[in-house]
PDB file of C-alpha atoms in Angstrom:
ATOM      1  CA  UNK X   1      25.573  16.782 -16.585  1.00 49.00           C
ATOM      2  CA  UNK X   2      21.795  16.473 -16.847  1.00 49.00           C
ATOM      3  CA  UNK X   3      20.014  13.603 -18.547  1.00 56.00           C
ATOM      4  CA  UNK X   4      18.610  14.305 -21.966  1.00 64.00           C
ATOM      5  CA  UNK X   5      14.861  13.756 -22.287  1.00 63.00           C
ATOM      6  CA  UNK X   6      13.806  10.933 -24.553  1.00 63.00           C
ATOM      7  CA  UNK X   7      10.966  11.504 -26.992  1.00 74.00           C
ATOM      8  CA  UNK X   8       8.223   8.920 -26.778  1.00 74.00           C
ATOM      9  CA  UNK X   9       8.540   7.956 -30.439  1.00 80.00           C
ATOM     10  CA  UNK X  10      12.309   7.473 -29.977  1.00 84.00           C
ATOM     11  CA  UNK X  11      12.170   5.493 -26.724  1.00 85.00           C
ATOM     12  CA  UNK X  12      13.355   1.905 -26.614  1.00 91.00           C
ATOM     13  CA  UNK X  13      11.071  -0.837 -25.341  1.00 92.00           C
ATOM     14  CA  UNK X  14      13.167  -1.027 -22.162  1.00 93.00           C
ATOM     15  CA  UNK X  15      12.685   2.700 -21.510  1.00 87.00           C
ATOM     16  CA  UNK X  16       8.936   2.399 -22.054  1.00 90.00           C
ATOM     17  CA  UNK X  17       8.679  -0.590 -19.705  1.00 93.00           C
ATOM     18  CA  UNK X  18      10.724   1.284 -17.112  1.00 90.00           C
ATOM     19  CA  UNK X  19       8.417   4.304 -17.203  1.00 88.00           C
ATOM     20  CA  UNK X  20       5.296   2.111 -17.115  1.00 93.00           C
ATOM     21  CA  UNK X  21       6.622   0.095 -14.162  1.00 95.00           C
ATOM     22  CA  UNK X  22       7.514   3.270 -12.241  1.00 93.00           C
ATOM     23  CA  UNK X  23       4.040   4.643 -12.931  1.00 95.00           C
ATOM     24  CA  UNK X  24       2.408   1.406 -11.718  1.00 97.00           C
ATOM     25  CA  UNK X  25       4.470   1.441  -8.514  1.00 97.00           C
ATOM     26  CA  UNK X  26       3.316   5.023  -7.893  1.00 97.00           C
ATOM     27  CA  UNK X  27      -0.299   4.142  -8.695  1.00 98.00           C
ATOM     28  CA  UNK X  28      -0.500   1.013  -6.535  1.00 98.00           C
ATOM     29  CA  UNK X  29       1.396   2.696  -3.701  1.00 97.00           C
ATOM     30  CA  UNK X  30      -1.067   5.585  -3.782  1.00 98.00           C
ATOM     31  CA  UNK X  31      -4.066   3.245  -3.728  1.00 98.00           C
ATOM     32  CA  UNK X  32      -2.654   1.336  -0.742  1.00 98.00           C
ATOM     33  CA  UNK X  33      -1.769   4.605   1.027  1.00 98.00           C
ATOM     34  CA  UNK X  34      -5.328   5.813   0.455  1.00 98.00           C
ATOM     35  CA  UNK X  35      -6.673   2.649   2.062  1.00 97.00           C
ATOM     36  CA  UNK X  36      -4.355   3.176   5.046  1.00 97.00           C
ATOM     37  CA  UNK X  37      -5.581   6.761   5.304  1.00 97.00           C
ATOM     38  CA  UNK X  38      -9.187   5.549   5.268  1.00 97.00           C
ATOM     39  CA  UNK X  39      -8.273   3.189   8.107  1.00 96.00           C
ATOM     40  CA  UNK X  40      -6.822   6.124  10.006  1.00 97.00           C
ATOM     41  CA  UNK X  41     -10.003   8.165   9.516  1.00 97.00           C
ATOM     42  CA  UNK X  42     -12.331   5.288  10.372  1.00 97.00           C
ATOM     43  CA  UNK X  43     -10.506   4.066  13.494  1.00 96.00           C
ATOM     44  CA  UNK X  44      -8.567   7.180  14.515  1.00 95.00           C
ATOM     45  CA  UNK X  45      -5.423   5.014  14.485  1.00 94.00           C
ATOM     46  CA  UNK X  46      -2.427   7.335  14.138  1.00 95.00           C
ATOM     47  CA  UNK X  47      -0.218   4.425  13.097  1.00 96.00           C
ATOM     48  CA  UNK X  48      -2.302   4.100   9.919  1.00 97.00           C
ATOM     49  CA  UNK X  49      -1.712   7.776   9.175  1.00 97.00           C
ATOM     50  CA  UNK X  50       2.058   7.325   9.398  1.00 98.00           C
ATOM     51  CA  UNK X  51       1.795   4.202   7.278  1.00 98.00           C
ATOM     52  CA  UNK X  52      -0.089   6.169   4.602  1.00 98.00           C
ATOM     53  CA  UNK X  53       2.467   8.989   4.650  1.00 98.00           C
ATOM     54  CA  UNK X  54       5.320   6.486   4.496  1.00 98.00           C
ATOM     55  CA  UNK X  55       3.825   4.686   1.528  1.00 98.00           C
ATOM     56  CA  UNK X  56       3.363   7.939  -0.364  1.00 98.00           C
ATOM     57  CA  UNK X  57       6.948   8.973   0.355  1.00 98.00           C
ATOM     58  CA  UNK X  58       8.157   5.533  -0.692  1.00 97.00           C
ATOM     59  CA  UNK X  59       6.174   5.161  -3.915  1.00 97.00           C
ATOM     60  CA  UNK X  60       4.482   8.293  -5.275  1.00 97.00           C
ATOM     61  CA  UNK X  61       6.933  11.030  -4.278  1.00 98.00           C
ATOM     62  CA  UNK X  62      10.037   9.531  -5.973  1.00 96.00           C
ATOM     63  CA  UNK X  63       8.055   9.188  -9.211  1.00 95.00           C
ATOM     64  CA  UNK X  64       6.789  12.773  -9.021  1.00 95.00           C
ATOM     65  CA  UNK X  65      10.252  14.069  -8.112  1.00 95.00           C
ATOM     66  CA  UNK X  66      11.770  12.222 -11.058  1.00 91.00           C
ATOM     67  CA  UNK X  67       9.238  13.614 -13.510  1.00 88.00           C
ATOM     68  CA  UNK X  68       9.368  17.164 -12.149  1.00 90.00           C
ATOM     69  CA  UNK X  69      13.136  17.389 -11.792  1.00 90.00           C
ATOM     70  CA  UNK X  70      13.845  15.826 -15.185  1.00 85.00           C
ATOM     71  CA  UNK X  71      11.239  17.669 -17.218  1.00 83.00           C
ATOM     72  CA  UNK X  72      10.736  21.044 -15.577  1.00 86.00           C
ATOM     73  CA  UNK X  73      14.219  21.811 -14.304  1.00 84.00           C
ATOM     74  CA  UNK X  74      17.775  21.426 -15.534  1.00 79.00           C
ATOM     75  CA  UNK X  75      19.133  19.592 -12.491  1.00 81.00           C
ATOM     76  CA  UNK X  76      21.911  17.049 -12.601  1.00 87.00           C
ATOM     77  CA  UNK X  77      20.981  13.387 -12.445  1.00 88.00           C
ATOM     78  CA  UNK X  78      22.735  13.092  -9.075  1.00 93.00           C
ATOM     79  CA  UNK X  79      20.334  15.681  -7.591  1.00 92.00           C
ATOM     80  CA  UNK X  80      17.340  13.706  -8.863  1.00 93.00           C
ATOM     81  CA  UNK X  81      18.695  10.436  -7.470  1.00 94.00           C
ATOM     82  CA  UNK X  82      19.436  12.093  -4.118  1.00 96.00           C
ATOM     83  CA  UNK X  83      15.925  13.586  -3.905  1.00 96.00           C
ATOM     84  CA  UNK X  84      14.325  10.233  -4.788  1.00 96.00           C
ATOM     85  CA  UNK X  85      16.422   8.353  -2.237  1.00 97.00           C
ATOM     86  CA  UNK X  86      15.754  10.945   0.466  1.00 98.00           C
ATOM     87  CA  UNK X  87      12.021  10.544  -0.147  1.00 98.00           C
ATOM     88  CA  UNK X  88      12.333   6.754   0.078  1.00 98.00           C
ATOM     89  CA  UNK X  89      14.358   7.029   3.292  1.00 98.00           C
ATOM     90  CA  UNK X  90      11.786   9.342   4.886  1.00 98.00           C
ATOM     91  CA  UNK X  91       9.048   6.951   3.757  1.00 98.00           C
ATOM     92  CA  UNK X  92      10.763   4.028   5.447  1.00 98.00           C
ATOM     93  CA  UNK X  93      11.248   6.106   8.603  1.00 98.00           C
ATOM     94  CA  UNK X  94       7.530   6.948   8.626  1.00 98.00           C
ATOM     95  CA  UNK X  95       6.622   3.275   8.163  1.00 98.00           C
ATOM     96  CA  UNK X  96       8.998   2.264  10.960  1.00 98.00           C
ATOM     97  CA  UNK X  97       7.405   4.895  13.182  1.00 98.00           C
ATOM     98  CA  UNK X  98       3.948   3.571  12.307  1.00 97.00           C
ATOM     99  CA  UNK X  99       5.039   0.109  13.452  1.00 96.00           C
ATOM    100  CA  UNK X 100       7.185   0.881  16.483  1.00 96.00           C
ATOM    101  CA  UNK X 101       6.457   4.483  17.494  1.00 93.00           C
ATOM    102  CA  UNK X 102       4.627   5.642  20.580  1.00 89.00           C
ATOM    103  CA  UNK X 103       1.333   7.131  19.406  1.00 78.00           C
TER     104      UNK X 103
END
């Protein structure tokens, strides 16, 4: 059973706030990841690269997956949730590696 798309003019205030908050998480996460990437380029610190990748997987990728899977495909909601959670898990693994890995 796939989720039905909600038209913008029919969305409740809660749905609008949810979409806006998800967008802001993706935006701020991307800005912070970009700063980490700049740190990687400036100092050649591989840990900053993994931090940047982890932040993107944790913030931007779940948002993009949600939008793509819910608007461009007819996947079940469970597939979308699984893809989002897998991205978040990989993001946390990358961040853990940036902190504790041997680089």
